[in-house]
Amino acid sequence: MSGIVSLAFAPGFFSSAPVRSAVVAGGVVAIVSAVVGVFTVMRGQSFAGHALSDMGTTGGSGAFLVGVSPLWGFVTVSVAAVAAMELIGIRRPRGRDVSTGIVFGAALGLAALFLYWDTTVKNASGAAMTILFGSLFTVSASTVPVVVVLASLSLALVFALFRPLLLSSVSPDLAAARRVPVRLVGIGYLLAMAVAVSLAAYTIGAILSTALLVGPAAAAMRLTKSPWATLVLATLLGTAATLVGIVLAYDSYGWPPAGHGWPVSFFVVTLVFTFYLLAGVPELRRARGDRLPADRRVGERGIARGAGKRGES
Amino acid sequence: MRGSRAATVEDSAAALPAEVLAVDRVSVRIRGRAVLDDVSFTIHESELTGLIGSNGAGKTTLFRVILGLTRPCAGRVSIEGGGLSRTNPLVGYVPQKIGLDADLPLRARDLVGLGLDGHRFGFALPSKARRQLVENALEGVDAGRFADARVGTLSGGEQQRVMIAYALVSRPRLLLLDEPLANLDLRSEQEVVELLSLVAREQRVAVLISAHEMNPLLPVMDRVVYLAGGRAASGTTAEVVRPEVLSHLYGHHVDVLHVHGRIIVVAGPSLGSAEAMRAEEADAAADEDT
Ligand SMILES: Nc1ncnc2c1ncn2[C@@H]1O[C@H](COP(=O)(O)OP(=O)(O)OP(=O)(O)O)[C@@H](O)[C@H]1O
Ligand SMILES: [Mg+2]
């Protein structure tokens, strides 16, 4: 038993302070991302999620420049971006895509400038890597409580809005007829998403945060039939991917190239993607099952068996 | 003026079942165009009323007015004698199109549960009473069989039943259904119509069903509200679906033909075009049915 444990967890795993911070912050962020992500997928708002984290990059890199934790930069800018998107989106729904695209391009332009200054003026050569691809192991023990508080706020907002949010995600018409303030609920949800995405951007990286947001939810949705089952399974998958990712990344210090661990985010995102692919297997098998009897019937009637074979492959 | 109207309503209240919805001289303009013009009618408990009008006649708009989602530029709507309240538990509504994806993780019973308390903040703790209410609503429309299927994977007729359960689970006094028969085949059409007629009588709700075709509703319809040219005529089928009344609504002469127990509205000889073509099609369809 202890042999297996020491095989899976490299020495020092349980006593390392950075690992402890990573586990707490990573676990909490995985939970909030998964819960918020279920609604993101239901509402078809993955693009908005991605746009928010990309805009957050500007804040993250700006914060680095001023010497504040990038987390604050991510949160401030993506919450502001929600307000901006709402203001732009009011009058012309069709214009929203274009405006989001343009604002989003300008924000990334600023991010490029800030990252350049981070690396040249501030001599923080790892800034670009940290902002874009995250690094759970550099989460300081002092920011962990901040992560926990922000995650709780985001979760509390989603659960406070739960039923009207679900109803308006299913059908805005049904919700409006029940006098649900559909637009307000939508804005509330975007705020919760902005916070969740910022947390994911801070820990997993701005570019990879969408994977943690949408991946576990999309995988869970393939396997479950009810909203609560989806929420629970998405949370389990997201947390599993993050925690296993942390263990593997810690182990990877002993892998080539020696002395340079592989990035945690790589493991987390790869695991999420694997879950998503595996979640598709039952559906695939069902589809084959639906087809097979028909193929057999063709065979029984004595029509060339080759036709059946071709159908199967 | 108001006094005399109220008096007529009270006089008829003795003979008719209790009035649930009163639409009083409602006019709606959208972008300067009059979509509804001085529309008045009442509908009653335990009765099934058909709201008949062709595409664009203003049926959905009228529903939106009743739900308080569109403000009329004149007139008022009252439900159970009161105005429109902020949240209206008295009204159940099934919209024209819902379009649920097959991969949406939402079982029929989850949707009906949202019909119970989807407008309330927070989340519902599972309880036996809640589960029982949902179960009863599904059984009541004979949808118990697919309670655990994802709503998006159900057929049009099955989805329609689930939607009716959704609308009824909060025990409304008024049930609004926007084109519930669209996309249904003849058999499901008949089943849904019979179900709604049963619901009206057994649960003592007032049911208002919009349709562009009145024939499927003829066997069960207690009253009809006919919309054309933004105006409405209401009463029993025999009172409303007459050449004089409909010609007045349309603003040109129309004939009303009775063929094999079906009613066909045809434009008069002066304007033979579209209406007559449609009548011919309906006629052919009627022949196929019998
Ligand atoms: N939001 C809107 N903007 C512009 N015009 C509108 C709007 N809503 C309704 N209309 C117009 O009002 C008229 C009535 O529309 P409504 O949807 O009420 O018709 P309907 O009777 O429900 O038709 P259908 O049978 O096709 O559903 C139509 O001419 C439509 O173009
Ligand atoms: Mg309509």
XYZ file of C-alpha atoms and ligand atoms in Angstrom:
635
model
C 0.000 0.000 0.000
C 2.658 2.510 1.047
C 4.611 1.333 -1.994
C 1.824 2.480 -4.292
C 1.538 5.791 -2.466
C 5.228 6.504 -2.794
C 5.056 5.542 -6.463
C 2.224 7.966 -7.193
C 3.377 10.826 -5.004
C 7.007 11.877 -5.317
C 8.830 12.423 -1.985
C 7.956 15.651 -0.219
C 4.564 16.038 -1.888
C 2.590 16.134 1.354
C 4.968 18.417 3.207
C 5.500 20.984 0.472
C 3.897 24.390 1.132
C 3.520 25.317 -2.571
C 1.758 21.987 -3.128
C -0.650 22.700 -0.290
C -1.507 26.123 -1.711
C -1.857 24.636 -5.184
C -4.206 21.913 -3.975
C -6.483 24.304 -2.105
C -6.523 27.025 -4.771
C -6.703 24.534 -7.649
C -9.479 22.507 -6.038
C -11.603 25.546 -5.256
C -11.120 27.014 -8.718
C -11.978 23.674 -10.327
C -15.252 23.524 -8.400
C -16.346 27.049 -9.240
C -15.320 26.685 -12.894
C -17.257 23.453 -13.264
C -20.452 24.797 -11.691
C -20.380 28.060 -13.630
C -19.327 26.138 -16.743
C -22.468 23.982 -16.759
C -24.515 27.121 -17.358
C -21.958 28.450 -19.839
C -22.434 25.350 -21.966
C -26.235 25.325 -21.555
C -26.428 28.971 -22.595
C -23.944 28.598 -25.440
C -21.718 31.307 -23.979
C -18.289 29.682 -24.304
C -17.219 32.492 -26.598
C -18.123 35.090 -23.982
C -16.163 33.064 -21.412
C -13.125 32.968 -23.636
C -13.433 36.669 -24.484
C -13.582 37.522 -20.774
C -10.412 35.650 -19.946
C -8.572 37.127 -22.919
C -9.586 40.619 -21.846
C -8.587 39.714 -18.299
C -5.078 39.128 -19.652
C -4.722 42.877 -20.030
C -5.527 43.296 -16.357
C -3.273 40.444 -15.289
C -0.266 41.745 -17.203
C -0.992 45.332 -16.106
C -1.119 44.261 -12.464
C 2.243 42.530 -12.861
C 3.657 45.810 -14.106
C 2.400 47.759 -11.090
C 3.501 45.016 -8.722
C 0.037 43.805 -7.604
C -1.128 40.206 -7.772
C -2.313 39.468 -11.322
C -5.493 38.014 -9.779
C -6.738 41.542 -9.030
C -5.976 42.599 -12.580
C -7.907 39.656 -14.021
C -10.943 40.243 -11.811
C -11.130 44.007 -12.287
C -10.815 43.933 -16.043
C -13.152 41.005 -16.700
C -15.878 42.418 -14.450
C -15.494 45.747 -16.266
C -15.640 43.848 -19.552
C -19.022 42.378 -18.566
C -20.339 45.891 -17.994
C -18.910 47.014 -21.352
C -20.365 44.028 -23.209
C -23.764 44.716 -21.667
C -23.672 48.382 -22.645
C -22.641 47.519 -26.193
C -25.106 44.680 -26.500
C -28.262 46.557 -25.539
C -29.400 48.130 -28.773
C -28.113 45.990 -31.569
C -27.886 42.268 -30.870
C -26.280 41.699 -34.250
C -23.596 44.268 -33.530
C -22.621 42.497 -30.343
C -20.340 39.929 -31.930
C -18.482 42.556 -33.876
C -18.161 44.924 -30.914
C -16.984 42.140 -28.627
C -14.455 41.154 -31.249
C -13.152 44.713 -31.595
C -12.964 45.478 -27.855
C -11.348 42.130 -27.312
C -8.719 42.805 -30.028
C -7.858 46.183 -28.501
C -7.569 44.608 -25.044
C -5.167 41.960 -26.321
C -3.127 44.700 -27.998
C -2.724 46.359 -24.604
C -1.881 43.008 -23.054
C 0.925 42.603 -25.610
C 2.344 45.988 -24.607
C 2.083 45.270 -20.884
C 3.691 41.849 -21.229
C 6.514 43.412 -23.227
C 7.125 45.943 -20.456
C 6.826 43.238 -17.816
C 9.665 41.308 -19.426
C 11.882 44.259 -20.449
C 11.346 47.072 -17.938
C 10.456 44.964 -14.903
C 12.807 42.119 -15.814
C 10.089 39.621 -14.947
C 10.985 37.208 -17.701
C 8.426 34.600 -16.601
C 5.507 37.067 -16.691
C 4.213 36.048 -20.104
C 4.306 32.340 -19.221
C 2.628 32.919 -15.870
C -0.146 35.123 -17.228
C -0.925 33.131 -20.344
C -0.365 29.583 -19.120
C -0.678 29.983 -15.359
C 1.304 28.298 -12.649
C -0.496 26.780 -9.715
C 2.767 26.231 -7.839
C 3.458 29.968 -7.645
C 0.142 30.739 -5.919
C 1.328 32.305 -2.674
C -0.120 31.163 0.631
C -1.398 34.711 1.207
C -3.553 34.747 -1.950
C -5.211 31.423 -1.162
C -7.825 33.022 1.145
C -8.562 35.610 -1.557
C -9.111 32.819 -4.065
C -11.440 31.040 -1.650
C -13.475 34.190 -0.928
C -13.861 35.135 -4.607
C -14.828 31.574 -5.512
C -17.428 31.520 -2.751
C -18.889 34.802 -3.996
C -19.197 33.472 -7.509
C -20.756 30.205 -6.321
C -23.143 32.035 -4.009
C -24.313 34.190 -6.905
C -24.938 31.162 -9.132
C -26.862 29.322 -6.427
C -28.864 32.430 -5.508
C -29.900 32.723 -9.166
C -30.195 28.980 -9.649
C -33.836 28.422 -10.677
C -34.451 31.603 -12.692
C -31.053 31.112 -14.326
C -31.877 27.522 -15.264
C -35.305 28.509 -16.567
C -33.959 31.374 -18.654
C -31.140 29.172 -19.952
C -33.722 26.591 -21.035
C -36.008 29.158 -22.641
C -35.951 32.944 -22.225
C -39.597 33.005 -23.355
C -40.748 30.722 -20.567
C -38.749 32.713 -18.045
C -40.073 36.064 -19.237
C -43.652 34.780 -19.042
C -42.966 33.909 -15.398
C -41.777 37.489 -14.872
C -38.179 36.433 -14.383
C -36.015 39.522 -15.044
C -34.185 37.610 -17.788
C -31.666 40.334 -18.579
C -30.724 41.006 -14.969
C -30.321 37.300 -14.307
C -28.111 37.138 -17.415
C -25.916 40.002 -16.155
C -25.683 38.432 -12.703
C -24.595 35.216 -14.311
C -21.973 36.983 -16.469
C -20.520 38.546 -13.315
C -20.255 35.127 -11.669
C -18.621 33.877 -14.849
C -16.183 36.834 -14.927
C -15.006 35.958 -11.414
C -14.780 32.233 -12.169
C -12.864 32.865 -15.376
C -10.473 35.251 -13.585
C -9.736 32.632 -10.973
C -9.163 30.028 -13.650
C -6.977 32.442 -15.606
C -4.914 33.170 -12.502
C -4.330 29.513 -11.687
C -4.482 27.629 -14.993
C -3.603 30.535 -17.267
C -5.600 32.988 -19.325
C -5.439 30.912 -22.481
C -6.365 27.621 -20.818
C -9.105 28.862 -18.494
C -11.877 28.173 -21.025
C -10.911 24.495 -21.052
C -11.421 24.234 -17.299
C -14.669 26.198 -17.536
C -16.282 24.348 -20.409
C -14.552 20.950 -20.550
C -15.830 19.243 -17.374
C -19.344 20.616 -17.973
C -19.426 19.409 -21.570
C -18.145 15.961 -20.565
C -20.674 15.685 -17.714
C -23.495 16.732 -20.009
C -22.766 13.778 -22.271
C -23.231 11.346 -19.394
C -26.099 12.744 -17.338
C -29.756 13.591 -17.801
C -30.594 16.135 -15.119
C -29.129 19.517 -14.186
C -28.064 18.442 -10.704
C -26.392 15.258 -11.925
C -24.528 17.350 -14.482
C -23.387 19.805 -11.814
C -22.139 17.072 -9.507
C -20.337 15.117 -12.206
C -18.788 18.259 -13.753
C -17.473 19.240 -10.323
C -15.995 15.789 -9.754
C -14.344 15.710 -13.181
C -12.947 19.249 -12.874
C -11.571 18.612 -9.396
C -10.123 15.243 -10.386
C -8.370 16.751 -13.418
C -6.879 19.533 -11.302
C -5.730 17.407 -8.375
C -4.316 14.622 -10.531
C -2.680 17.335 -12.658
C -0.960 18.735 -9.579
C 0.318 15.288 -8.543
C 1.638 14.542 -12.028
C 3.290 17.960 -12.295
C 5.006 17.442 -8.954
C 6.176 13.984 -10.065
C 7.422 15.406 -13.339
C 10.337 17.165 -11.583
C 12.005 13.775 -11.822
C 11.220 13.452 -15.526
C 13.374 14.744 -18.395
C 14.458 17.462 -18.855
C 15.774 16.857 -15.339
C 15.052 19.452 -12.689
C 12.355 21.317 -14.671
C 8.849 20.128 -13.771
C 6.273 20.085 -16.549
C 3.620 22.797 -16.315
C 0.596 21.862 -14.157
C -1.749 23.482 -16.658
C -0.605 21.050 -19.339
C -1.667 18.079 -17.219
C -4.960 19.628 -16.109
C -6.075 20.586 -19.593
C -4.970 17.261 -21.076
C -6.934 15.365 -18.425
C -10.031 17.506 -19.035
C -9.766 16.809 -22.739
C -9.344 13.072 -22.088
C -12.467 13.055 -19.895
C -14.375 14.798 -22.639
C -13.318 12.211 -25.220
C -14.073 9.287 -22.885
C -17.500 10.757 -22.105
C -18.310 10.429 -25.785
C -17.712 6.658 -25.776
C -21.135 5.527 -24.417
C -22.864 7.683 -27.016
C -20.718 6.205 -29.753
C -21.480 2.678 -28.583
C -25.185 3.482 -28.437
C -25.062 4.798 -31.994
C -23.359 1.542 -33.089
C -25.960 -0.440 -31.181
C -28.724 1.399 -33.019
C -27.158 0.512 -36.325
C -26.141 -3.103 -35.733
C -29.529 -4.862 -35.746
C -30.341 -3.285 -39.086
C -27.055 -4.588 -40.476
C -27.819 -8.076 -39.220
C -31.207 -7.997 -40.847
C -29.541 -7.183 -44.126
C -27.237 -10.184 -43.576
C -30.120 -12.520 -42.749
C -31.979 -11.651 -45.874
C -28.998 -13.008 -47.698
C -27.858 -9.737 -49.177
C -24.079 -9.496 -49.528
C -22.519 -9.519 -46.053
C -20.005 -6.969 -47.222
C -22.684 -4.279 -46.988
C -23.105 -5.044 -43.286
C -19.375 -4.977 -42.694
C -19.023 -1.630 -44.379
C -21.809 -0.265 -42.226
C -20.022 -1.389 -39.091
C -16.644 0.150 -39.743
C -70.111 53.945 -20.724
C -68.121 51.812 -18.248
C -71.206 51.394 -16.110
C -73.209 49.853 -18.905
C -70.392 47.449 -19.828
C -70.030 46.263 -16.253
C -73.765 45.727 -16.079
C -73.790 43.456 -19.122
C -70.917 41.423 -17.711
C -72.760 40.962 -14.421
C -75.988 40.048 -16.175
C -74.314 37.312 -18.154
C -72.301 36.123 -15.114
C -75.416 34.445 -13.802
C -75.701 32.276 -16.895
C -72.005 31.811 -17.742
C -69.283 30.138 -15.668
C -67.090 32.591 -13.735
C -65.145 35.033 -15.867
C -61.383 34.508 -15.625
C -59.916 36.832 -18.239
C -61.300 40.085 -19.544
C -59.575 41.850 -22.418
C -61.097 45.298 -22.619
C -60.673 47.510 -25.717
C -57.002 46.632 -26.131
C -55.000 48.245 -28.924
C -51.352 47.549 -29.693
C -49.091 49.414 -32.073
C -45.729 48.040 -33.087
C -43.504 50.474 -34.948
C -46.439 52.687 -35.723
C -48.512 49.853 -37.203
C -51.745 48.861 -35.474
C -51.370 45.140 -34.766
C -54.419 44.957 -32.484
C -57.204 47.481 -32.746
C -59.845 47.776 -30.034
C -59.947 44.080 -29.120
C -62.399 43.015 -26.395
C -63.504 39.592 -25.172
C -63.872 37.571 -21.994
C -63.086 33.952 -21.270
C -64.479 31.729 -18.577
C -63.702 28.989 -16.114
C -63.946 25.403 -17.403
C -64.248 26.635 -20.972
C -61.997 26.129 -23.935
C -61.698 29.162 -26.173
C -60.020 29.152 -29.568
C -58.063 32.222 -30.664
C -58.207 31.922 -34.425
C -56.273 34.029 -36.893
C -53.929 33.597 -39.841
C -50.160 34.147 -39.654
C -49.423 37.652 -38.464
C -52.966 38.243 -37.216
C -51.616 39.141 -33.764
C -52.247 35.991 -31.728
C -48.811 35.900 -30.107
C -48.973 39.649 -29.552
C -52.291 39.244 -27.748
C -50.782 36.546 -25.517
C -47.887 38.837 -24.718
C -50.335 41.539 -23.708
C -52.203 39.116 -21.442
C -48.893 38.061 -19.876
C -47.941 41.682 -19.320
C -44.894 41.448 -21.607
C -46.210 43.925 -24.174
C -47.889 47.127 -23.053
C -51.020 47.966 -24.986
C -51.327 51.597 -26.100
C -54.941 51.543 -25.014
C -57.274 49.319 -23.031
C -56.683 46.943 -20.152
C -56.501 43.284 -19.270
C -57.795 41.849 -16.019
C -57.392 38.363 -14.659
C -59.860 37.202 -12.010
C -61.035 40.786 -11.763
C -57.575 42.087 -10.819
C -54.927 43.826 -12.925
C -51.715 42.145 -13.996
C -49.587 41.483 -10.938
C -45.795 41.362 -10.874
C -45.545 37.599 -10.769
C -48.582 35.925 -12.111
C -49.187 32.488 -10.666
C -52.692 32.650 -12.115
C -51.494 32.237 -15.694
C -49.871 29.179 -17.251
C -48.254 29.744 -20.630
C -46.916 27.492 -23.363
C -45.097 29.552 -26.008
C -45.261 28.890 -29.725
C -41.693 27.676 -30.105
C -39.439 26.326 -27.399
C -36.731 24.561 -29.367
C -34.948 22.474 -26.741
C -31.675 20.833 -27.736
C -31.483 17.058 -27.439
C -28.258 17.353 -25.425
C -29.749 19.672 -22.812
C -29.533 17.795 -19.496
C -33.117 18.412 -18.477
C -35.625 15.626 -17.886
C -39.324 16.157 -18.372
C -39.705 16.101 -14.596
C -37.045 18.804 -14.164
C -38.877 21.071 -16.583
C -42.196 20.528 -14.816
C -40.432 21.266 -11.522
C -39.385 24.619 -12.994
C -43.054 25.216 -13.763
C -43.690 24.955 -10.048
C -41.085 27.422 -8.794
C -38.685 28.347 -11.613
C -39.241 32.051 -10.995
C -38.116 31.876 -7.364
C -34.544 32.700 -6.435
C -32.300 30.109 -4.876
C -32.622 26.393 -5.523
C -35.292 23.906 -4.523
C -34.465 21.324 -1.913
C -35.823 17.950 -2.947
C -38.995 17.140 -1.054
C -41.614 14.459 -1.224
C -44.445 16.960 -1.652
C -42.660 18.627 -4.566
C -41.928 15.317 -6.249
C -45.552 14.298 -5.838
C -46.871 17.513 -7.407
C -44.589 17.048 -10.405
C -45.531 13.395 -10.689
C -49.258 14.215 -10.596
C -48.916 16.926 -13.225
C -47.106 14.504 -15.549
C -49.607 11.714 -14.940
C -52.450 14.177 -15.511
C -51.353 14.693 -19.112
C -50.392 11.051 -19.583
C -46.703 11.910 -19.729
C -45.580 9.707 -16.837
C -43.949 7.314 -19.314
C -41.345 9.809 -20.412
C -40.835 11.671 -17.142
C -37.178 10.619 -17.047
C -36.313 11.283 -20.674
C -34.458 14.407 -21.725
C -37.113 16.843 -22.936
C -35.136 17.668 -26.065
C -35.230 14.059 -27.230
C -39.040 13.750 -27.054
C -41.269 13.971 -30.114
C -43.284 17.110 -30.809
C -46.484 15.648 -29.365
C -44.714 14.299 -26.278
C -43.012 17.651 -25.718
C -46.360 19.383 -26.028
C -47.757 17.201 -23.238
C -44.779 17.952 -21.021
C -45.212 21.659 -21.694
C -48.860 21.439 -20.714
C -47.839 19.747 -17.462
C -45.261 22.524 -16.973
C -47.942 25.163 -17.408
C -50.511 23.403 -15.220
C -48.357 22.337 -12.292
C -48.669 25.728 -10.574
C -52.491 25.357 -10.736
C -53.207 28.468 -12.803
C -56.703 29.824 -13.405
C -55.870 30.651 -16.994
C -53.944 28.491 -19.446
C -52.566 30.114 -22.607
C -51.295 27.891 -25.393
C -49.746 29.476 -28.465
C -50.230 27.218 -31.505
C -49.997 23.946 -29.568
C -51.147 22.004 -32.625
C -48.486 23.257 -35.027
C -46.236 20.409 -36.219
C -48.497 17.688 -34.849
C -49.914 14.918 -37.011
C -53.671 14.334 -37.100
C -53.664 11.801 -34.315
C -51.517 13.743 -31.832
C -53.526 16.829 -32.737
C -56.711 15.071 -31.690
C -55.122 13.679 -28.529
C -53.826 17.076 -27.420
C -57.170 18.744 -28.152
C -59.070 16.137 -26.135
C -56.565 16.410 -23.315
C -56.991 20.185 -23.158
C -60.748 19.924 -23.169
C -60.554 17.465 -20.278
C -58.140 19.728 -18.393
C -60.472 22.711 -18.796
C -63.430 20.837 -17.348
C -61.717 18.789 -14.655
C -59.351 21.421 -13.305
C -61.813 24.258 -13.885
C -59.281 26.412 -15.710
C -60.020 28.778 -18.554
C -58.088 27.570 -21.603
C -57.182 29.857 -24.504
C -55.641 28.128 -27.521
C -54.349 29.972 -30.554
C -54.466 28.322 -33.953
C -54.445 29.387 -37.576
C -56.833 26.520 -38.359
C -60.069 26.249 -36.405
C -61.187 22.837 -37.639
C -59.195 20.657 -35.226
C -60.695 22.668 -32.353
C -64.321 22.582 -33.533
C -65.373 19.504 -31.514
C -64.174 20.936 -28.192
C -64.256 24.701 -28.562
C -66.822 26.403 -26.323
C -66.138 29.848 -27.701
C -64.062 31.435 -30.394
C -62.161 34.699 -30.637
C -61.548 35.392 -34.317
C -58.719 37.811 -35.141
C -58.422 39.453 -38.548
C -57.240 42.841 -39.675
C -56.247 43.633 -36.080
C -59.830 43.375 -34.899
C -61.587 40.590 -33.031
C -65.032 39.052 -32.872
C -65.943 36.667 -30.082
C -68.770 34.366 -29.125
C -69.802 30.826 -29.939
C -68.685 29.385 -33.265
C -72.197 29.783 -34.657
C -72.294 33.439 -33.621
C -68.861 34.389 -34.933
C -68.062 32.254 -37.938
C -70.675 33.827 -40.199
C -70.156 35.711 -43.447
C -71.514 39.016 -42.063
C -69.244 39.006 -38.993
C -66.084 37.858 -40.743
C -66.592 40.130 -43.758
C -66.741 43.035 -41.340
C -63.457 41.938 -39.694
C -61.602 41.324 -42.932
C -62.979 44.484 -44.499
C -64.058 42.614 -47.609
C -66.601 39.979 -48.445
C -65.915 36.432 -47.274
C -68.022 33.313 -47.453
C -68.226 30.575 -44.835
C -68.593 27.072 -46.240
C -69.549 23.995 -44.261
C -68.060 20.863 -45.807
C -68.139 17.424 -44.150
C -68.428 19.006 -40.710
C -65.515 21.332 -41.409
C -65.650 25.070 -41.766
C -63.867 26.825 -44.571
C -63.559 30.585 -44.833
C -63.270 31.769 -48.431
C -62.780 35.220 -49.894
C -65.826 36.417 -51.786
C -66.047 36.485 -55.609
C -64.464 39.950 -55.914
C -61.171 38.868 -54.325
C -60.739 35.321 -55.449
C -56.981 35.020 -55.032
C -55.139 33.751 -51.969
C -58.043 32.939 -49.682
C -59.811 30.870 -52.316
C -56.624 28.961 -53.081
C -56.229 28.168 -49.429
C -59.869 27.120 -49.259
C -59.293 24.742 -52.158
C -56.335 23.198 -50.370
C -58.314 22.868 -47.152
C -61.123 21.358 -49.136
C -58.834 18.740 -50.647
C -57.440 17.982 -47.189
C -60.971 17.588 -45.840
C -61.757 15.079 -48.552
C -58.648 13.100 -47.695
C -59.610 12.961 -44.025
C -63.031 11.467 -44.634
N -41.220 42.641 -32.024
C -41.856 42.932 -33.172
N -41.299 43.807 -34.040
C -41.920 44.107 -35.192
N -43.097 43.598 -35.579
C -43.681 42.729 -34.763
C -43.108 42.333 -33.517
N -43.908 41.454 -32.927
C -44.946 41.285 -33.753
N -44.827 42.058 -34.865
C -45.774 42.145 -35.960
O -47.072 42.069 -35.440
C -47.887 41.266 -36.273
C -48.550 40.190 -35.437
O -47.568 39.277 -35.011
P -47.898 38.004 -34.142
O -46.620 37.332 -33.863
O -48.717 38.432 -32.988
O -48.782 37.150 -35.145
P -49.353 35.692 -34.946
O -50.819 35.788 -35.119
O -48.846 35.105 -33.700
O -48.745 34.960 -36.215
P -48.241 33.423 -36.359
O -49.451 32.607 -36.662
O -47.354 33.507 -37.564
O -47.532 33.051 -35.123
C -47.007 40.710 -37.371
O -47.259 41.432 -38.531
C -45.608 40.955 -36.885
O -44.786 41.271 -37.961
Mg -47.665 33.535 -33.210
